[in-house]
Tab-separated table of C-alpha atoms in Angstrom:
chain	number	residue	atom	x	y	z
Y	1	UNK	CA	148.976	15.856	57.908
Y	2	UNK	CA	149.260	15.675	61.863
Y	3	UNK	CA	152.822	14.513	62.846
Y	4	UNK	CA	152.932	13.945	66.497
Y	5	UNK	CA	156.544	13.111	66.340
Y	6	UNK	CA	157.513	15.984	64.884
Y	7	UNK	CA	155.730	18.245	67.083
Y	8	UNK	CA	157.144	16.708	70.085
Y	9	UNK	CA	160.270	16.655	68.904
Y	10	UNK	CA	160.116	20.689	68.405
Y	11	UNK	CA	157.834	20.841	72.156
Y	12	UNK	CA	160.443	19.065	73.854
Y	13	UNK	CA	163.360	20.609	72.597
Y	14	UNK	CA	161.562	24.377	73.364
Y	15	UNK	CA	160.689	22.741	76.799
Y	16	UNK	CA	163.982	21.545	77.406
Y	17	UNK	CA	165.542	25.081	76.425
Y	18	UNK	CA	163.249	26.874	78.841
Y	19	UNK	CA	164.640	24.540	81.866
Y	20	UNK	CA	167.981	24.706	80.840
Y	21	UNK	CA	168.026	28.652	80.754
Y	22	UNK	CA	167.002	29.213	83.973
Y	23	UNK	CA	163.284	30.062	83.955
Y	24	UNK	CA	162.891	27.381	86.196
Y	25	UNK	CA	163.169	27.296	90.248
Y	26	UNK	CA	162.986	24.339	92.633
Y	27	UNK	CA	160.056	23.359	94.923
Y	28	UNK	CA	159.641	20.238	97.020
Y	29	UNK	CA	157.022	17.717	95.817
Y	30	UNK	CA	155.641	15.492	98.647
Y	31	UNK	CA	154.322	12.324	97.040
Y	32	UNK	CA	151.968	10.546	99.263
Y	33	UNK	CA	152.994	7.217	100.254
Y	34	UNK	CA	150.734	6.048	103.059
Y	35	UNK	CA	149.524	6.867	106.201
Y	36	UNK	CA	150.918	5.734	109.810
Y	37	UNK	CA	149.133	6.394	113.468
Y	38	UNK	CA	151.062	8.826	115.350
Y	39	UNK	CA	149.800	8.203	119.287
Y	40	UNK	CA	150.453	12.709	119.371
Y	41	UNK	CA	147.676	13.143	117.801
Y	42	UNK	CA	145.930	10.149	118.522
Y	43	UNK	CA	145.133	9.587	114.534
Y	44	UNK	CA	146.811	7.998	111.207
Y	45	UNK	CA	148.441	10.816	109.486
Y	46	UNK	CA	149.689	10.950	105.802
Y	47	UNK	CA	153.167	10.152	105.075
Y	48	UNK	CA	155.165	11.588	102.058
Y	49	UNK	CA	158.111	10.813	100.113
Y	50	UNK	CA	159.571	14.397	99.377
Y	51	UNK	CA	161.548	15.351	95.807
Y	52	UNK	CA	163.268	18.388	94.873
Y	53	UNK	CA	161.890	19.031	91.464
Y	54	UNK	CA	162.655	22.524	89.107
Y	55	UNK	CA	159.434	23.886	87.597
Y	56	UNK	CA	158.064	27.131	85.743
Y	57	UNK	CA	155.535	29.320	86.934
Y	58	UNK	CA	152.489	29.580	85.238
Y	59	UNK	CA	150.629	33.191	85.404
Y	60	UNK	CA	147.786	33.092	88.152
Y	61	UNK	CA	144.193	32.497	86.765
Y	62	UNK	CA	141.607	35.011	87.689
Y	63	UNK	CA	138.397	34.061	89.057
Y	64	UNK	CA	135.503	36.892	88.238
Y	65	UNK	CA	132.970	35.060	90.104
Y	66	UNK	CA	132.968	36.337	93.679
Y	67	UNK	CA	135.651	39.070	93.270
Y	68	UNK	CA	134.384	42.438	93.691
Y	69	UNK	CA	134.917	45.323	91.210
Y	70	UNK	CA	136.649	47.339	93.700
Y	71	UNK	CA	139.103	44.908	95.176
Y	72	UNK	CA	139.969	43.993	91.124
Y	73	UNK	CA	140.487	47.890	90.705
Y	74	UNK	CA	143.160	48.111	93.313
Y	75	UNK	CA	145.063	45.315	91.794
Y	76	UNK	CA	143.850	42.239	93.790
Y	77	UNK	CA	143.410	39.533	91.970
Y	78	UNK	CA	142.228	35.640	93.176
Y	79	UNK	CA	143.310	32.510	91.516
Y	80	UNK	CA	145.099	29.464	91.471
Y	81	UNK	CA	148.920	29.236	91.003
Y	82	UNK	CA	150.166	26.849	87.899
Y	83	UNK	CA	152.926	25.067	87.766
Y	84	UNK	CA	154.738	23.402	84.632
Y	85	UNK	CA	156.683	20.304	85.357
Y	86	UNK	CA	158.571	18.486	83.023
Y	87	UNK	CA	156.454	15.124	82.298
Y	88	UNK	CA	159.549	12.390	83.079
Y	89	UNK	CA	160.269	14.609	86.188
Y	90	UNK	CA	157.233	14.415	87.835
Y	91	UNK	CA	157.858	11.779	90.596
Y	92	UNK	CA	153.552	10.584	90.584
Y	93	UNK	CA	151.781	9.740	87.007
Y	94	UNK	CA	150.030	12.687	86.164
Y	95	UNK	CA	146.909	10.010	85.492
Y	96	UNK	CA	146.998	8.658	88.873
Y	97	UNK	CA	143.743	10.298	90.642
Y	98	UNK	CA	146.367	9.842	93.732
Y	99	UNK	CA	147.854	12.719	92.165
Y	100	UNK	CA	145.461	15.087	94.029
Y	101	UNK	CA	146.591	13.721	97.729
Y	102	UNK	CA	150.488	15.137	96.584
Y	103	UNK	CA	151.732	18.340	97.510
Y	104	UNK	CA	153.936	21.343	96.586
Y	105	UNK	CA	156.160	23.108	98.924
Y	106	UNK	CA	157.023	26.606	97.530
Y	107	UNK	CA	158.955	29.138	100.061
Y	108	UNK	CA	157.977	26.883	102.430
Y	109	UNK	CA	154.086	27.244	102.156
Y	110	UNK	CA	152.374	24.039	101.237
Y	111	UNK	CA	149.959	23.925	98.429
Y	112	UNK	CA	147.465	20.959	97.574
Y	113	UNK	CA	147.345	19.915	93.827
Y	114	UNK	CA	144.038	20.422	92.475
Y	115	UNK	CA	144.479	18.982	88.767
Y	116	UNK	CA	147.300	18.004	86.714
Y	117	UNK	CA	146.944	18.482	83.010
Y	118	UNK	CA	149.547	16.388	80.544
Y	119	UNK	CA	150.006	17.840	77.433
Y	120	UNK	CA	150.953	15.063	75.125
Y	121	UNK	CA	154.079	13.514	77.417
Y	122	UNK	CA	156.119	16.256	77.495
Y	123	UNK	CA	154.658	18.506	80.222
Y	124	UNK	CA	152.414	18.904	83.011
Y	125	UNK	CA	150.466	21.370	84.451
Y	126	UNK	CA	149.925	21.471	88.406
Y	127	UNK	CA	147.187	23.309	89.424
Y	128	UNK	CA	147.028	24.090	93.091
């Protein structure tokens, strides 16, 4: 019989093991909170709220379509970057379509999130 308590209980604690150990490393989350008119540029611009939050790296996804057989025979390889986030560290409700106007500020290059994934409430996958 399916016990969902059971396997969260085991997730979480494998999860929580994984963070703890140091297979983690800390980007900056911007969390949209609004826009505002900035008379520089003569237009509303987005506003964020920004959080320091530790996540793990997922491995990069490659994308066959359009990638030629000789650029994927010297090594190159196109994809998106994952990130795993702890569920109750995520600063946004994975759920919340608003999700997808947040950013992710990695060695200072900013990525837009494409999809988040929860699995179960434990962990959530960024996809950007």
């Amino acid at each position: 019989m399916f016990n969902y308590n059971r396997i969260k209980k085991y997730a979480s604690a494998a999860i929580n093991q994984l963070f703890k150990n140091g297979y983690t490393r800390k980007v900056i989350y911007k969390k949209l909170t609004g826009s505002s008119f900035d008379p520089s540029v003569g237009a509303n611009v987005n506003t964020y709220e920004n959080y320091e939050i530790d996540v793990m790296l997922g491995d990069t996804v490659l994308k066959t379509s359009g990638t030629s057989s000789v650029l994927k025979a010297i090594g190159f390889s196109a994809g998106e970057r994952l990130y795993i986030v702890k569920y109750d560290e995520l600063p946004r409700n994975p759920l919340d379509q608003t999700i997808l106007k947040d950013k992710i500020v990695d060695n200072d290059v900013e990525f837009a999130i494409k999809n988040a994934t929860p699995v179960f409430d434990i962990l959530v996958y960024l996809q950007v």
